[in-house]
Amino acid sequence: MKTNGLAARIFAVILAGLMVFSFASCGQKKDKISEVLDSYDSYIGKMEQALKKQDIASLSNLMASAVEVAAKLSELQGTEEWKPQHTKRLAELTARYATAAANATGGAGNFDLSSLGL
């Protein structure tokens, strides 16, 4: 009978350990907004690489990703889950995107606006 008691205690300790691990991993789980921002970050990285290589085909293929990420971000902004840290990260990523785009075109200062009648 003592073996059953010992087995029950071992089982209880293992179960308690699994519960603690389960609760701890729940706190580390990324929220949906962070996952979408990670997708945006990944998209920007791929875009930067394609721009660096001047790979027009890759840039063209990335457009579908850009539309998808933009749609997801649009859905999530303004929800209860949206936090100030999400706004900050979105602003940082958007600035990185704008810098990459400006560098790819040589900067706005290199455009001849006279051809546009300006």
Coordinates of C-alpha atoms in Angstrom, one line a residue:
M1 CA 0.0 0.0 0.0
K2 CA 2.9 2.4 0.7
T3 CA 3.9 2.1 -3.0
N4 CA 0.5 3.5 -4.0
G5 CA 1.0 6.4 -1.6
L6 CA 4.4 7.1 -2.9
A7 CA 3.3 6.8 -6.5
A8 CA 0.4 9.2 -5.8
R9 CA 2.9 11.7 -4.3
I10 CA 5.2 11.5 -7.2
F11 CA 2.3 11.9 -9.6
A12 CA 1.1 15.0 -7.6
V13 CA 4.6 16.5 -7.7
I14 CA 4.9 15.9 -11.5
L15 CA 1.4 17.3 -12.0
A16 CA 2.2 20.4 -9.9
G17 CA 5.4 21.0 -11.9
L18 CA 3.6 20.7 -15.2
M19 CA 1.0 23.2 -14.0
V20 CA 3.7 25.7 -12.9
F21 CA 5.4 25.3 -16.3
S22 CA 2.1 25.7 -18.1
F23 CA 1.2 28.9 -16.2
A24 CA 4.7 30.3 -16.8
S25 CA 4.6 29.7 -20.5
C26 CA 1.2 31.4 -20.8
G27 CA 2.8 34.6 -19.6
Q28 CA 5.5 34.3 -22.3
K29 CA 2.9 33.8 -25.1
K30 CA 2.9 36.7 -27.6
D31 CA -0.3 38.5 -28.1
K32 CA -1.9 38.8 -31.6
I33 CA -0.8 42.4 -32.1
S34 CA 2.9 41.5 -31.4
E35 CA 2.6 38.7 -33.8
V36 CA 1.3 41.0 -36.6
L37 CA 4.1 43.5 -35.7
D38 CA 6.6 40.7 -36.0
S39 CA 5.2 40.0 -39.5
Y40 CA 5.6 43.6 -40.4
D41 CA 9.2 43.5 -39.1
S42 CA 9.9 40.4 -41.1
Y43 CA 8.3 42.1 -44.2
I44 CA 10.5 45.1 -43.8
G45 CA 13.6 43.0 -43.4
K46 CA 12.8 41.1 -46.6
M47 CA 12.1 44.4 -48.4
E48 CA 15.4 45.8 -47.3
Q49 CA 17.3 42.8 -48.6
A50 CA 15.4 42.9 -51.9
L51 CA 16.2 46.6 -52.2
K52 CA 19.8 46.1 -51.4
K53 CA 20.0 43.4 -54.1
Q54 CA 17.8 45.5 -56.5
D55 CA 15.6 42.4 -56.8
I56 CA 12.5 43.7 -58.5
A57 CA 10.8 40.3 -58.6
S58 CA 11.1 39.8 -54.9
L59 CA 9.8 43.3 -54.2
S60 CA 6.8 42.5 -56.4
N61 CA 6.1 39.3 -54.6
L62 CA 6.3 41.1 -51.2
M63 CA 3.4 43.4 -52.2
A64 CA 0.9 40.7 -51.2
S65 CA 2.6 40.4 -47.8
A66 CA 2.4 44.2 -47.4
V67 CA -1.3 44.3 -48.1
E68 CA -2.0 41.4 -45.7
V69 CA 0.0 43.0 -42.8
A70 CA -1.6 46.4 -43.4
A71 CA -5.1 44.8 -43.3
K72 CA -4.3 43.0 -40.0
L73 CA -2.9 46.1 -38.4
S74 CA -5.9 48.1 -39.5
E75 CA -8.2 45.6 -37.8
L76 CA -6.2 45.6 -34.6
Q77 CA -5.6 49.3 -34.1
G78 CA -8.0 50.9 -31.7
T79 CA -9.0 47.6 -30.0
E80 CA -8.7 47.1 -26.3
E81 CA -5.7 44.9 -26.8
W82 CA -3.8 47.8 -28.5
K83 CA -1.3 49.2 -26.0
P84 CA 1.1 52.2 -26.1
Q85 CA 4.1 49.8 -26.6
H86 CA 2.4 48.6 -29.8
T87 CA 2.1 52.2 -31.1
K88 CA 5.7 52.8 -30.3
R89 CA 6.9 49.7 -32.1
L90 CA 4.6 50.4 -35.1
A91 CA 6.1 53.9 -35.3
E92 CA 9.7 52.5 -35.1
L93 CA 8.9 50.0 -37.8
T94 CA 7.2 52.5 -40.1
A95 CA 10.2 54.9 -39.7
R96 CA 12.5 52.0 -40.7
Y97 CA 10.3 51.2 -43.7
A98 CA 10.3 54.9 -44.8
T99 CA 14.1 55.1 -44.4
A100 CA 14.5 52.0 -46.6
A101 CA 12.1 53.3 -49.2
A102 CA 13.8 56.7 -49.3
N103 CA 17.2 55.2 -49.6
A104 CA 16.0 53.0 -52.4
T105 CA 14.8 56.0 -54.4
G106 CA 17.9 58.1 -53.6
G107 CA 15.9 60.3 -51.2
A108 CA 13.2 62.8 -52.0
G109 CA 15.9 65.5 -52.8
N110 CA 16.8 63.7 -56.0
F111 CA 13.4 64.0 -57.6
D112 CA 12.9 66.6 -60.3
L113 CA 9.6 68.1 -59.3
S114 CA 9.6 70.5 -62.3
S115 CA 8.4 67.7 -64.5
L116 CA 5.3 67.6 -62.3
G117 CA 4.6 71.2 -62.8
L118 CA 5.8 72.0 -59.2

